[in-house]
mmCIF file of C-alpha atoms (C1' of nucleotides) in Angstrom:
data_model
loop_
_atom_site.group_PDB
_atom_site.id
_atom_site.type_symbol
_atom_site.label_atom_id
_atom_site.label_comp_id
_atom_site.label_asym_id
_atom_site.label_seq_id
_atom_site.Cartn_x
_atom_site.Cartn_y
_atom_site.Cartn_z
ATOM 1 C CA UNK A 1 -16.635 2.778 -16.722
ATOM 2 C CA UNK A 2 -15.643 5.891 -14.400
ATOM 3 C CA UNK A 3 -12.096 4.647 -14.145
ATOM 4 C CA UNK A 4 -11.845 4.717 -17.712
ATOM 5 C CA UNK A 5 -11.447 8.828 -17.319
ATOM 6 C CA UNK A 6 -8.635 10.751 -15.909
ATOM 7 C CA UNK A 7 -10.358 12.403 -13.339
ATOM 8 C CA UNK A 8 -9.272 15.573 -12.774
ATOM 9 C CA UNK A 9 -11.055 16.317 -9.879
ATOM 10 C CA UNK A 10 -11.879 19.678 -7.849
ATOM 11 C CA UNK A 11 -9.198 20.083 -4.959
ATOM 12 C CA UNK A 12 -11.037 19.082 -2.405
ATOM 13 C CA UNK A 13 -8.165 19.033 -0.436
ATOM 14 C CA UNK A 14 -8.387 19.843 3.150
ATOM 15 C CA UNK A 15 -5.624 21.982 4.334
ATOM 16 C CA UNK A 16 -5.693 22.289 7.853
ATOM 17 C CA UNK A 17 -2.913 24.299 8.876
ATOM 18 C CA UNK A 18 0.893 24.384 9.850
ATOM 19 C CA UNK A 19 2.324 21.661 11.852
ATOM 20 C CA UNK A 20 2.555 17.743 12.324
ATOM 21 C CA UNK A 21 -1.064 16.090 13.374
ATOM 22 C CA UNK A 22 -1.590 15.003 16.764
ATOM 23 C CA UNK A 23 -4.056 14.163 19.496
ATOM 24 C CA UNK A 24 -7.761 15.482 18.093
ATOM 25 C CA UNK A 25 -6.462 16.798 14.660
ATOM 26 C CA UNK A 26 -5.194 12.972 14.222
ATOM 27 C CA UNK A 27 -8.141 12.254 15.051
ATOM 28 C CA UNK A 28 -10.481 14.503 12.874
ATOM 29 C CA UNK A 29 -8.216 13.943 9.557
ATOM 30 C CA UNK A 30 -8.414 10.387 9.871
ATOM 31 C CA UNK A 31 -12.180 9.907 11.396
ATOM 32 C CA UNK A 32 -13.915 9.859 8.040
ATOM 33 C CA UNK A 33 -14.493 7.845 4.730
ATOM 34 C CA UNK A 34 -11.243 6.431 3.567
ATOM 35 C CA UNK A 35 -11.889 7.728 -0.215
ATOM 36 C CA UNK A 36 -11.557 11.424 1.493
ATOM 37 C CA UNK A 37 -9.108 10.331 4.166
ATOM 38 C CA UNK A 38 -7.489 8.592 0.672
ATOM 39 C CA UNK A 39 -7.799 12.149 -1.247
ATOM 40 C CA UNK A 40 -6.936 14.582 1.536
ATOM 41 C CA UNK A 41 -3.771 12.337 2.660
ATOM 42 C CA UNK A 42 -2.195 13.845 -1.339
ATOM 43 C CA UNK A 43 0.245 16.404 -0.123
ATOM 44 C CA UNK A 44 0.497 15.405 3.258
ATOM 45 C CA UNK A 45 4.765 15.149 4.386
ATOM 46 C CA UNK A 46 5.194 11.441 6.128
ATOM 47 C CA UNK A 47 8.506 11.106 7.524
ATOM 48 C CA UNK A 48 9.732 7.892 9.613
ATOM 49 C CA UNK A 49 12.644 8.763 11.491
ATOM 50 C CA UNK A 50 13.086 12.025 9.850
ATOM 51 C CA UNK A 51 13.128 10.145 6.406
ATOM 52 C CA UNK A 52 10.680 10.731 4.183
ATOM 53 C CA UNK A 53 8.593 13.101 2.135
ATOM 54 C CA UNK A 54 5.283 14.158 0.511
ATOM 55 C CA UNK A 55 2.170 11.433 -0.358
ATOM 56 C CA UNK A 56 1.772 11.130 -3.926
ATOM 57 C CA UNK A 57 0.084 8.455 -4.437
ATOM 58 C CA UNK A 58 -3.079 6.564 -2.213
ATOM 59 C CA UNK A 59 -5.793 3.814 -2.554
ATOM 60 C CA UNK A 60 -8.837 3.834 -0.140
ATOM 61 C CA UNK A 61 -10.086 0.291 1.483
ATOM 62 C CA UNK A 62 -13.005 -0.446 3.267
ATOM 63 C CA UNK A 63 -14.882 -3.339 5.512
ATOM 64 C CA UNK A 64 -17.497 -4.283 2.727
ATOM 65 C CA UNK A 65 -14.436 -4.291 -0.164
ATOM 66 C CA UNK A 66 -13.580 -7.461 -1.666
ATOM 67 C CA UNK A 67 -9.743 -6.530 -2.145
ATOM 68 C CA UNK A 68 -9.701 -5.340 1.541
ATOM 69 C CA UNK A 69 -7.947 -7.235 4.382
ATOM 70 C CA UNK A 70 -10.893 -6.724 6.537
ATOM 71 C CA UNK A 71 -13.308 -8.197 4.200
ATOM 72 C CA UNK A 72 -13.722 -11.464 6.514
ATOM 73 C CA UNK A 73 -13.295 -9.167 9.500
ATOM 74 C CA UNK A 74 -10.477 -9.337 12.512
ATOM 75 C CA UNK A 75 -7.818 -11.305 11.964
ATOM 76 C CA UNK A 76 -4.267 -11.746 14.053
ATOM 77 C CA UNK A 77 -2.750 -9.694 10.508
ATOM 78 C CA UNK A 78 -4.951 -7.230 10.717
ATOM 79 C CA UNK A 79 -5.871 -6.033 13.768
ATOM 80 C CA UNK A 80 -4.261 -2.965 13.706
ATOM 81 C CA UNK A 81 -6.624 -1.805 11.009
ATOM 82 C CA UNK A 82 -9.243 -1.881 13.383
ATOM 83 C CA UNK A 83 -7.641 0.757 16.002
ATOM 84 C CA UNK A 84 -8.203 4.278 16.619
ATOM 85 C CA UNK A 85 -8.113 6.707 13.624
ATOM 86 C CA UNK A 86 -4.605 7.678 12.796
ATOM 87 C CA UNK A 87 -3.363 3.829 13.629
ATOM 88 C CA UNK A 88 -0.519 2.408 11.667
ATOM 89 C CA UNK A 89 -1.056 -0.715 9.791
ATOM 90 C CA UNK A 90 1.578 -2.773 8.325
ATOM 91 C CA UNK A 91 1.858 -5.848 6.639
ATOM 92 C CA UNK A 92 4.338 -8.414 4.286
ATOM 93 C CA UNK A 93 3.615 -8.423 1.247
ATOM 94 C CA UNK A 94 4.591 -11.619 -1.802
ATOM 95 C CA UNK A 95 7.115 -12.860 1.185
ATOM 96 C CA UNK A 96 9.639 -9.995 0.599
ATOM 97 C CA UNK A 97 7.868 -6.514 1.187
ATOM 98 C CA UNK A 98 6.050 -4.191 3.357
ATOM 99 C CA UNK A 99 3.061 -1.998 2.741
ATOM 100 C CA UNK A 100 2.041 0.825 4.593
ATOM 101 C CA UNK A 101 -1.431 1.987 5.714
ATOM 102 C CA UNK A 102 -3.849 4.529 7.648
ATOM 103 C CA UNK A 103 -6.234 3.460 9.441
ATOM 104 C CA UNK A 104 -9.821 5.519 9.167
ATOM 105 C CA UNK A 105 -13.289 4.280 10.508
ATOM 106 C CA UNK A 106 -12.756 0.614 11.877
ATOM 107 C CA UNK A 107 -11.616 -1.951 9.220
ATOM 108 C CA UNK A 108 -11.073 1.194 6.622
ATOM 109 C CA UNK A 109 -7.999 2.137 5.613
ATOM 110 C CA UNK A 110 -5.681 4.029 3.284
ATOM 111 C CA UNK A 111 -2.452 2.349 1.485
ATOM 112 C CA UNK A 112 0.175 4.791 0.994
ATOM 113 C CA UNK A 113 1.453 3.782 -2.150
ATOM 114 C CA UNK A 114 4.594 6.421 -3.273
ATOM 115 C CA UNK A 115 5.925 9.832 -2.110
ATOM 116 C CA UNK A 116 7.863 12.376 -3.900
ATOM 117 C CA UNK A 117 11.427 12.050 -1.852
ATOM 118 C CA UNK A 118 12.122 15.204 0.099
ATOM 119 C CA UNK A 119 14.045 14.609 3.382
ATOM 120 C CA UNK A 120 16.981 11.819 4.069
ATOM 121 C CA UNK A 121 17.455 11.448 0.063
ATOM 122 C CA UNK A 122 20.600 9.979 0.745
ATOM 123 C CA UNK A 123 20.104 7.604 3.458
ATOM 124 C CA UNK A 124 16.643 6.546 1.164
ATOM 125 C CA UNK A 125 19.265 5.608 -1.922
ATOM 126 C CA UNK A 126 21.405 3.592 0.296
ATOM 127 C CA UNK A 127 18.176 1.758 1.508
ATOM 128 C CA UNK A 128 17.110 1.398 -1.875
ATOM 129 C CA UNK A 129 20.431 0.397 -3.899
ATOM 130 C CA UNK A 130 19.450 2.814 -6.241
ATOM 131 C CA UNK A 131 20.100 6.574 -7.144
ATOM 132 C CA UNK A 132 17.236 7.649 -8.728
ATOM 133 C CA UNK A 133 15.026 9.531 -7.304
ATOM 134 C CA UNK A 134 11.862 8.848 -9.154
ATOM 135 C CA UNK A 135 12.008 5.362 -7.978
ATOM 136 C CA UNK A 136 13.521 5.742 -4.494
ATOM 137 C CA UNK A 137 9.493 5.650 -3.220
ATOM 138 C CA UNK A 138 7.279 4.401 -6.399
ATOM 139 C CA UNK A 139 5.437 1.941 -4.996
ATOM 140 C CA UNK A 140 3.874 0.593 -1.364
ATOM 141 C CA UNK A 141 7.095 -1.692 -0.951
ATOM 142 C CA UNK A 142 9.622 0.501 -2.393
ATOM 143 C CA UNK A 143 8.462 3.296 -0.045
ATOM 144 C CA UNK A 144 8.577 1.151 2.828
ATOM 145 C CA UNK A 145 11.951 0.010 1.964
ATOM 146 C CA UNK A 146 12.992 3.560 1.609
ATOM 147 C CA UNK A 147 11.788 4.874 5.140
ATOM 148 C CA UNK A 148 12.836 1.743 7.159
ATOM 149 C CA UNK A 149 9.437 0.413 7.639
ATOM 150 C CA UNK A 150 8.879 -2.807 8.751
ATOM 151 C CA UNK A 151 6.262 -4.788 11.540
ATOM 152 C CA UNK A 152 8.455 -3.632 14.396
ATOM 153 C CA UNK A 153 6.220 0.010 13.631
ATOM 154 C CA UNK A 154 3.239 -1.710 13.010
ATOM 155 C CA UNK A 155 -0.278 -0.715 14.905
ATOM 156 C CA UNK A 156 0.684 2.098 16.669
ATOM 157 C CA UNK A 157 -0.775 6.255 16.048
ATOM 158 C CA UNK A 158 0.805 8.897 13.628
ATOM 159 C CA UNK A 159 1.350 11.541 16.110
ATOM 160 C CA UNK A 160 3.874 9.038 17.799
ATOM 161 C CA UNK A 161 7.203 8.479 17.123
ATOM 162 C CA UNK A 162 9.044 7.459 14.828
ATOM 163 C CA UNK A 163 5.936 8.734 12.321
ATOM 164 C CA UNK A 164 5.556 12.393 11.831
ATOM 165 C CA UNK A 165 2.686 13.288 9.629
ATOM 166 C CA UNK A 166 1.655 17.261 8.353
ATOM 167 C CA UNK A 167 -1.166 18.346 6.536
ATOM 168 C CA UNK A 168 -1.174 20.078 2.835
ATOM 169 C CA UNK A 169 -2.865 22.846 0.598
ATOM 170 C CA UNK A 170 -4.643 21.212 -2.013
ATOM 171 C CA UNK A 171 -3.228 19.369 -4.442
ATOM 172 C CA UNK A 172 -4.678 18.418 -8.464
ATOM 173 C CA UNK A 173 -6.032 15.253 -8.055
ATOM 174 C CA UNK A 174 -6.690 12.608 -10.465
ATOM 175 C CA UNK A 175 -7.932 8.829 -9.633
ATOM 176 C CA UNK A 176 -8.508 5.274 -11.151
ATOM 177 C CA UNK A 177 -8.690 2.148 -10.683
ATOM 178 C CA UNK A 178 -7.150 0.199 -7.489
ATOM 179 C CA UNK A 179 -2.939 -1.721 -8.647
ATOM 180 C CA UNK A 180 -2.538 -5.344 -8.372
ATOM 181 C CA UNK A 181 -5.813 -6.660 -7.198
ATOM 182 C CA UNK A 182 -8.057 -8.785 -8.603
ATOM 183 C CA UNK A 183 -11.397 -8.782 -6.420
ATOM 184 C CA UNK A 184 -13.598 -5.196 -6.716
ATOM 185 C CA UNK A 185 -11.517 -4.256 -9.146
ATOM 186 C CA UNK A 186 -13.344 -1.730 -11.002
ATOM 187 C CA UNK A 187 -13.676 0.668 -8.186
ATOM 188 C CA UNK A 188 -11.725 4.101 -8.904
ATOM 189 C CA UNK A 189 -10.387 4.442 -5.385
ATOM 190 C CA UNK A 190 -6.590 4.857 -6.486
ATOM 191 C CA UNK A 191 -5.981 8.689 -6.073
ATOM 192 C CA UNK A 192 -2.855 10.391 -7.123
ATOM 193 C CA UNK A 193 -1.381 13.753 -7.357
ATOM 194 C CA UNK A 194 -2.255 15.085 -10.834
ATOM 195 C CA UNK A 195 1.294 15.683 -12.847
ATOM 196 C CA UNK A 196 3.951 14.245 -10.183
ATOM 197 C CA UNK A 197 6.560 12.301 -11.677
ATOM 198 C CA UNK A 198 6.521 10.007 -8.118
ATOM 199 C CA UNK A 199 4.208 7.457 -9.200
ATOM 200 C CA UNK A 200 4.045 3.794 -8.890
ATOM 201 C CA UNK A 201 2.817 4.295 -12.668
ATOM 202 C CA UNK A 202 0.605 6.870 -14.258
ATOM 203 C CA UNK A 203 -2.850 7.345 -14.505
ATOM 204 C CA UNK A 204 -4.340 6.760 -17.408
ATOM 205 C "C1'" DC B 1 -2.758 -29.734 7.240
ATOM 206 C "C1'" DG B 2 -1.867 -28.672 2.392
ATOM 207 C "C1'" DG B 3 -1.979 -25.335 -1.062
ATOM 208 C "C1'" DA B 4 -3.142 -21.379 -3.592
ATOM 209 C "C1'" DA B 5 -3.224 -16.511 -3.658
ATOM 210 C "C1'" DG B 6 -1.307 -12.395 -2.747
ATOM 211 C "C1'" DA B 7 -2.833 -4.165 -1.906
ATOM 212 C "C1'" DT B 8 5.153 -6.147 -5.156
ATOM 213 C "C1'" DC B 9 9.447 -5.496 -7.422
ATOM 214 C "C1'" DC B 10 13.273 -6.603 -10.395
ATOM 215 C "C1'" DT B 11 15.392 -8.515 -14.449
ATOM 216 C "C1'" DC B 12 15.330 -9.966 -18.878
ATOM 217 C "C1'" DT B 13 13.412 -10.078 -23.544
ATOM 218 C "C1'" DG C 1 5.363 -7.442 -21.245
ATOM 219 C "C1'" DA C 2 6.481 -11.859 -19.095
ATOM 220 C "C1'" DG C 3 8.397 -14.499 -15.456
ATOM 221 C "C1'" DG C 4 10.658 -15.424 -11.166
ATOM 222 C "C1'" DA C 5 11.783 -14.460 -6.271
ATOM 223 C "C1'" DT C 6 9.959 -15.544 -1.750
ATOM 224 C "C1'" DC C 7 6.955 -16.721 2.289
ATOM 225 C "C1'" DT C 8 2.970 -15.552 5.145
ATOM 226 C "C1'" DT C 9 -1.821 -15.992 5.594
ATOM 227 C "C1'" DC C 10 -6.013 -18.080 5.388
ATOM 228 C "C1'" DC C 11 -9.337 -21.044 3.443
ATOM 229 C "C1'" DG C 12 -10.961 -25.520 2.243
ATOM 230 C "C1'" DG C 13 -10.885 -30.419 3.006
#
DNA sequence: CGGAAGATCCTCT
DNA sequence: GAGGATCTTCCGG
């Protein structure tokens, strides 16, 4: 299968320029198919409150996906996924966690699932009960923990506070398949910056 | 209205 | 690598 590979794509990486998104270059990043929304989001510096750092780690979802939260269309849990391009969505996870998502065309979306650490380190390992820094933000709930995210934030644009989002130069990408799901799970949509030690695990 | 499943993480072995 | 924590959501009856 293609997820068998390491993919060591092209960078096809869409560097856009200096500065946080906002207003129409929100909506241009985000106003495309999640899988380049997914790929182009790889470099990209998230902060929430100041805290934060740069996207290692994404996997695409769509309307038509079996391991999507749209599959069976609007629901009161996922409604925000269905805003504008650039929307927040946010939702508990096992009971305990929070995962963090973009929104892209209507029901499409793109989980952020680790960052490499960069500003707020310290308020991050008091968040996190830990000092390491390689797992301060490996993985969708650990990230969220890390940044303060929770459904008070939820369904709301990027370009508004407390979210700050800036584009990247390309980054090395490599991709695979989709963590922790067990319908359509075959498709390679997990993307993930070739080489960073900020992973929820490596690609194999 | 009950119950199983779930886009996770941590601890222990 | 396995198992438990923990609880919301949604589907089936």
């Amino acid at each position: 299968m293609l997820s068998a590979f390491i993919m060591t794509d092209a960078t096809t990486n869409g560097a856009i320029g200096v500065g946080a998104l906002a207003g129409e270059s929100l909506r241009k990043f985000f106003e495309r198919d999640a899988i380049t929304v997914s790929r182009d989001l790889l470099g990209c510096h998230l902060t929430v409150d100041g805290v934060g750092g740069r996207i290692t780690e994404t996997e695409a979802y769509f309307p038509d996906d079996e391991a999507s939260h749209s599959f069976r269309g609007p629901t009161k849990r996922n409604g925000a996924m269905y805003g504008k391009p650039g929307n927040v969505y946010i939702y508990r996870i096992y009971g305990m966690y929070w995962c963090l998502n973009f929104v892209c065309h209507p029901g499409s979306a793109a989980l952020i699932r680790a960052l490499e650490p960069e500003t707020g380190i310290p308020v991050m390992m008091a968040r996190r009960g830990t000092d390491m820094l390689t797992s301060l933000c490996s993985g969708p709930g650990k990230l969220c923990q890390a940044l303060g995210i929770d459904i008070t934030i939820n369904d709301r644009l990027l370009d508004r506070p407390p979210y700050v989002i800036a584009p990247s130069a390309p980054v090395p990408i490599v991709s695979g398949k989709r963590i922790g799901i067990t319908k359509n799970a075959e498709a390679p949509w997990r993307f993930g910056i070739q080489g960073s030690r900020y992973l929820s695990k490596p690609f194999r």
